[in-house]
CSV table of C-alpha atoms in Angstrom, one decimal:
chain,number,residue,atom,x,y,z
A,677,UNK,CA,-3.3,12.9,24.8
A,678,UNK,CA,-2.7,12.8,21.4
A,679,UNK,CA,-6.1,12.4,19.2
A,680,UNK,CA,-6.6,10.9,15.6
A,681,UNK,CA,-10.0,11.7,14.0
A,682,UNK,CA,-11.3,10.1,11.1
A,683,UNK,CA,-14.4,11.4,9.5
A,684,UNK,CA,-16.4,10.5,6.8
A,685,UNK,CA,-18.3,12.8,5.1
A,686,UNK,CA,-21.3,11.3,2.7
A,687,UNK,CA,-24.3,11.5,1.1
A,688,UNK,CA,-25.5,8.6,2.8
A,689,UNK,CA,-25.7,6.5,5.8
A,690,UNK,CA,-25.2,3.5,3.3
A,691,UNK,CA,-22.1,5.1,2.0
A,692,UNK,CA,-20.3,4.4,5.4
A,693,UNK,CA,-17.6,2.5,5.4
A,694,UNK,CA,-17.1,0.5,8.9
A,695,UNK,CA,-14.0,-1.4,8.2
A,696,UNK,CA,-11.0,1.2,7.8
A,697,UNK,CA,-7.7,0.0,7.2
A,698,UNK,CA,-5.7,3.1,7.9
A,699,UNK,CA,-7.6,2.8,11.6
A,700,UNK,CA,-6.6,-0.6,12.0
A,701,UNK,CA,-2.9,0.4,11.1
A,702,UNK,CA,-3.0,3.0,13.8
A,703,UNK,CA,-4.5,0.6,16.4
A,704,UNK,CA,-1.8,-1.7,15.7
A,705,UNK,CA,1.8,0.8,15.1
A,706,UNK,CA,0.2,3.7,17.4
A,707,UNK,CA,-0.5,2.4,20.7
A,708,UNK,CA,-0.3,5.7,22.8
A,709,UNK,CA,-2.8,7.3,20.1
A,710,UNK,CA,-6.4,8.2,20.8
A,711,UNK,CA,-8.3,7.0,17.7
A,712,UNK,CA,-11.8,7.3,17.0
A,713,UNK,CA,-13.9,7.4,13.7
A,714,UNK,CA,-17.6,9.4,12.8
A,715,UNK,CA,-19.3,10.5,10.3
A,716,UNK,CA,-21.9,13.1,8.7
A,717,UNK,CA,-24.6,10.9,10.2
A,718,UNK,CA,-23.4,10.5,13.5
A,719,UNK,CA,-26.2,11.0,16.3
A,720,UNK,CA,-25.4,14.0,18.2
A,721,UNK,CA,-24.1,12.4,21.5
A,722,UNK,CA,-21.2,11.1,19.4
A,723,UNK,CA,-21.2,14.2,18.4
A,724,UNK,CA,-20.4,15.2,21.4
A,725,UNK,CA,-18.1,13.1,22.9
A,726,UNK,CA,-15.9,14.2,19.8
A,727,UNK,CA,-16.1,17.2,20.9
A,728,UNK,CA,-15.1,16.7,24.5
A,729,UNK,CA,-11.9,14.7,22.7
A,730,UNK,CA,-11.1,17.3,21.0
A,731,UNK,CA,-11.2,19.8,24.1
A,732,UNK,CA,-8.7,17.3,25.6
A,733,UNK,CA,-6.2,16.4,23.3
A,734,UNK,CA,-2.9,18.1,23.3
A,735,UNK,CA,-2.2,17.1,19.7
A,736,UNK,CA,-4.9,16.4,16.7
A,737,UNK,CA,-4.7,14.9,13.5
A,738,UNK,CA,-8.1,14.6,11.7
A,739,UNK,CA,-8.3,12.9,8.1
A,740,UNK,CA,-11.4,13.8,6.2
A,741,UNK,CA,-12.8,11.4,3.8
A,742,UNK,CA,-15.1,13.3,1.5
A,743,UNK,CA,-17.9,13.0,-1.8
A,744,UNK,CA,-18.0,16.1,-3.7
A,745,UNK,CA,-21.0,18.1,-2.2
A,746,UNK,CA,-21.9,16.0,0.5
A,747,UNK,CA,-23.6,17.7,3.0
A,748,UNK,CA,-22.1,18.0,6.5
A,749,UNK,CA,-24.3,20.7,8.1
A,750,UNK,CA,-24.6,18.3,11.1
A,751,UNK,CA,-21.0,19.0,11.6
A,752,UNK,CA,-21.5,22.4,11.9
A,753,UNK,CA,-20.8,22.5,16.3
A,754,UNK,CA,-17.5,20.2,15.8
A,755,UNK,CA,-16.3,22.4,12.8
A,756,UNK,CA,-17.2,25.6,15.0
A,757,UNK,CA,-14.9,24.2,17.2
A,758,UNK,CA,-12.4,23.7,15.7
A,759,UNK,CA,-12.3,27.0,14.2
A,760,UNK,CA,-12.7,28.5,18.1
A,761,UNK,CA,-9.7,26.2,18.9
A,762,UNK,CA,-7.2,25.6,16.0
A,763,UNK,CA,-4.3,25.5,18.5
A,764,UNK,CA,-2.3,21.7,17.8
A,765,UNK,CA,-4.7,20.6,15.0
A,766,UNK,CA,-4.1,19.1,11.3
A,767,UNK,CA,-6.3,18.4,8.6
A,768,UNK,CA,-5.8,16.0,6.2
A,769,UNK,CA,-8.5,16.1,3.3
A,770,UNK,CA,-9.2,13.5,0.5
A,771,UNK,CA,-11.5,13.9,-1.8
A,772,UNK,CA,-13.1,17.2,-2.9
A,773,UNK,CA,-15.9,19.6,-1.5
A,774,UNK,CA,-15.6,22.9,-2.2
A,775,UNK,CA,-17.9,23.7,0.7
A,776,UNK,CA,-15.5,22.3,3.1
A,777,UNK,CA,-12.0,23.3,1.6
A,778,UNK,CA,-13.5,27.0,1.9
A,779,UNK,CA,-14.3,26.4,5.7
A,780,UNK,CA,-10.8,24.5,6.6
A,781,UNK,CA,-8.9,27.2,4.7
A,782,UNK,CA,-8.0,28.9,7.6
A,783,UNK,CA,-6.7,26.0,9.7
A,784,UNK,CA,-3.1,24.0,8.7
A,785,UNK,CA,-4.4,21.7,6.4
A,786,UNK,CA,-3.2,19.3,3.2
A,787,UNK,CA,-4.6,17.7,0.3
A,788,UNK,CA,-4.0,13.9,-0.1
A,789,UNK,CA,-5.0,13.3,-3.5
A,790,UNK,CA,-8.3,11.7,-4.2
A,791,UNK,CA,-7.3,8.6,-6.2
A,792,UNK,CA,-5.2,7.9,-2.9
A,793,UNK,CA,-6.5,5.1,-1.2
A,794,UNK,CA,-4.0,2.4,-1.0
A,795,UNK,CA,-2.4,2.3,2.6
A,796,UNK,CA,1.0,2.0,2.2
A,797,UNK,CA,0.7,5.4,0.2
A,798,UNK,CA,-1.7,7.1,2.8
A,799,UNK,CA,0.8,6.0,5.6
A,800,UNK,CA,3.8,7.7,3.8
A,801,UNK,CA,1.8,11.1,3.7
A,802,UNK,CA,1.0,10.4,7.1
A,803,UNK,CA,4.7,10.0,7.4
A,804,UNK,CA,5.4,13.3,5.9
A,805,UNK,CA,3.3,15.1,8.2
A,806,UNK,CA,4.5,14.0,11.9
Protein backbone atom coordinates (compact mmCIF):
# COMPACT_ATOMS: atom_id res chain seq x y z
CA UNK A 1 0.00 0.00 0.00
CA UNK A 2 1.20 3.15 -0.84
CA UNK A 3 0.14 5.96 1.98
CA UNK A 4 -0.26 9.83 1.53
CA UNK A 5 -0.32 11.77 4.85
CA UNK A 6 -1.32 15.21 5.26
CA UNK A 7 -0.85 16.91 8.52
CA UNK A 8 -1.55 20.02 9.74
CA UNK A 9 0.23 21.46 12.35
CA UNK A 10 -1.51 24.63 14.22
CA UNK A 11 -1.97 26.72 17.00
CA UNK A 12 -5.47 26.01 17.00
CA UNK A 13 -8.27 23.73 16.48
CA UNK A 14 -9.92 26.75 14.60
CA UNK A 15 -7.04 27.03 12.41
CA UNK A 16 -7.99 23.66 10.70
CA UNK A 17 -8.58 23.64 7.41
CA UNK A 18 -11.21 20.75 6.40
CA UNK A 19 -11.48 21.31 2.73
CA UNK A 20 -8.01 20.52 1.07
CA UNK A 21 -7.63 20.79 -2.46
CA UNK A 22 -4.37 18.97 -2.95
CA UNK A 23 -6.43 15.89 -1.09
CA UNK A 24 -9.18 16.20 -3.46
CA UNK A 25 -6.68 16.11 -6.44
CA UNK A 26 -5.18 12.91 -5.10
CA UNK A 27 -8.71 11.27 -4.57
CA UNK A 28 -9.50 12.04 -7.99
CA UNK A 29 -5.71 11.35 -10.22
CA UNK A 30 -4.52 8.73 -7.52
CA UNK A 31 -6.87 5.99 -7.15
CA UNK A 32 -4.58 3.16 -5.90
CA UNK A 33 -3.28 5.78 -3.13
CA UNK A 34 -4.06 5.56 0.61
CA UNK A 35 -4.93 9.14 1.61
CA UNK A 36 -5.76 10.36 4.88
CA UNK A 37 -5.44 13.83 6.66
CA UNK A 38 -4.83 14.83 10.71
CA UNK A 39 -3.74 17.25 12.61
CA UNK A 40 -1.95 18.56 15.98
CA UNK A 41 -5.35 18.23 17.60
CA UNK A 42 -6.29 14.98 16.52
CA UNK A 43 -7.75 12.72 19.45
CA UNK A 44 -5.41 10.01 20.12
CA UNK A 45 -7.32 7.03 18.43
CA UNK A 46 -6.73 8.78 15.13
CA UNK A 47 -3.65 8.97 16.34
CA UNK A 48 -3.42 5.77 16.25
CA UNK A 49 -4.85 4.42 13.39
CA UNK A 50 -2.14 6.68 11.64
CA UNK A 51 0.08 4.92 13.13
CA UNK A 52 -1.04 1.43 12.26
CA UNK A 53 -1.05 3.08 8.45
CA UNK A 54 2.08 3.90 8.62
CA UNK A 55 3.24 0.34 9.92
CA UNK A 56 1.52 -0.92 6.74
CA UNK A 57 2.39 1.09 3.94
CA UNK A 58 5.18 0.00 1.64
CA UNK A 59 5.66 3.61 0.38
CA UNK A 60 4.91 7.05 2.39
CA UNK A 61 4.64 10.46 1.34
CA UNK A 62 3.70 12.91 4.18
CA UNK A 63 3.12 16.76 3.43
CA UNK A 64 3.36 18.90 6.47
CA UNK A 65 1.47 22.07 6.67
CA UNK A 66 3.00 24.17 9.42
CA UNK A 67 2.61 27.91 11.58
CA UNK A 68 5.89 28.88 12.81
CA UNK A 69 6.02 27.57 16.47
CA UNK A 70 3.10 25.67 16.61
CA UNK A 71 3.10 23.20 19.03
CA UNK A 72 2.92 19.53 18.00
CA UNK A 73 3.99 17.71 21.18
CA UNK A 74 0.85 15.46 20.74
CA UNK A 75 2.65 14.17 17.70
CA UNK A 76 5.38 13.09 19.59
CA UNK A 77 4.41 8.84 19.32
CA UNK A 78 3.77 9.26 15.29
CA UNK A 79 7.02 11.31 14.92
CA UNK A 80 8.79 8.59 17.18
CA UNK A 81 7.83 6.47 14.75
CA UNK A 82 8.79 7.50 12.16
CA UNK A 83 12.16 8.09 13.33
CA UNK A 84 12.13 4.16 14.54
CA UNK A 85 10.95 3.38 10.91
CA UNK A 86 12.31 5.82 8.25
CA UNK A 87 12.53 3.03 5.73
CA UNK A 88 10.17 4.23 2.26
CA UNK A 89 9.16 7.65 3.78
CA UNK A 90 9.23 11.37 2.39
CA UNK A 91 8.59 14.54 3.91
CA UNK A 92 7.43 17.28 2.33
CA UNK A 93 7.37 20.59 4.65
CA UNK A 94 5.65 23.96 3.99
CA UNK A 95 5.90 26.51 6.15
CA UNK A 96 8.51 27.04 8.90
CA UNK A 97 9.08 25.61 12.54
CA UNK A 98 12.35 25.38 13.53
CA UNK A 99 11.27 22.86 16.22
CA UNK A 100 10.23 20.41 13.55
CA UNK A 101 12.80 21.01 10.71
CA UNK A 102 15.40 20.02 13.62
CA UNK A 103 13.43 16.73 14.32
CA UNK A 104 12.84 15.69 10.42
CA UNK A 105 16.51 16.46 9.68
CA UNK A 106 17.45 13.19 9.80
CA UNK A 107 14.79 11.67 7.49
CA UNK A 108 14.68 12.47 3.39
CA UNK A 109 12.81 15.46 3.46
CA UNK A 110 12.17 18.92 1.15
CA UNK A 111 11.15 22.33 1.56
CA UNK A 112 8.12 23.57 -0.55
CA UNK A 113 8.27 27.12 -0.11
CA UNK A 114 5.87 28.79 2.20
CA UNK A 115 4.09 31.25 -0.17
CA UNK A 116 3.27 27.96 -2.13
CA UNK A 117 -0.19 27.22 -1.96
CA UNK A 118 -1.61 27.23 -5.32
CA UNK A 119 -2.25 23.62 -6.63
CA UNK A 120 -1.07 23.40 -9.90
CA UNK A 121 2.40 24.57 -8.32
CA UNK A 122 2.23 22.03 -5.27
CA UNK A 123 1.33 19.23 -7.82
CA UNK A 124 4.48 19.93 -9.97
CA UNK A 125 6.69 19.61 -6.72
CA UNK A 126 4.81 16.62 -6.12
CA UNK A 127 5.78 15.81 -9.64
CA UNK A 128 9.34 16.32 -8.95
CA UNK A 129 9.45 13.97 -6.18
CA UNK A 130 7.76 10.52 -7.44
Amino acid sequence: MNLFLYLQITDSPEEIKFSNPIIASLKEHQKELMIHDFDNHSDILNLSYINKLLNDSDSTLIFIDTNFNSNFSKLMPFFTNLLDNPENIKIILRGNNPSLEKMISILPHSKIPENTYGLEQIVQFFAKIF
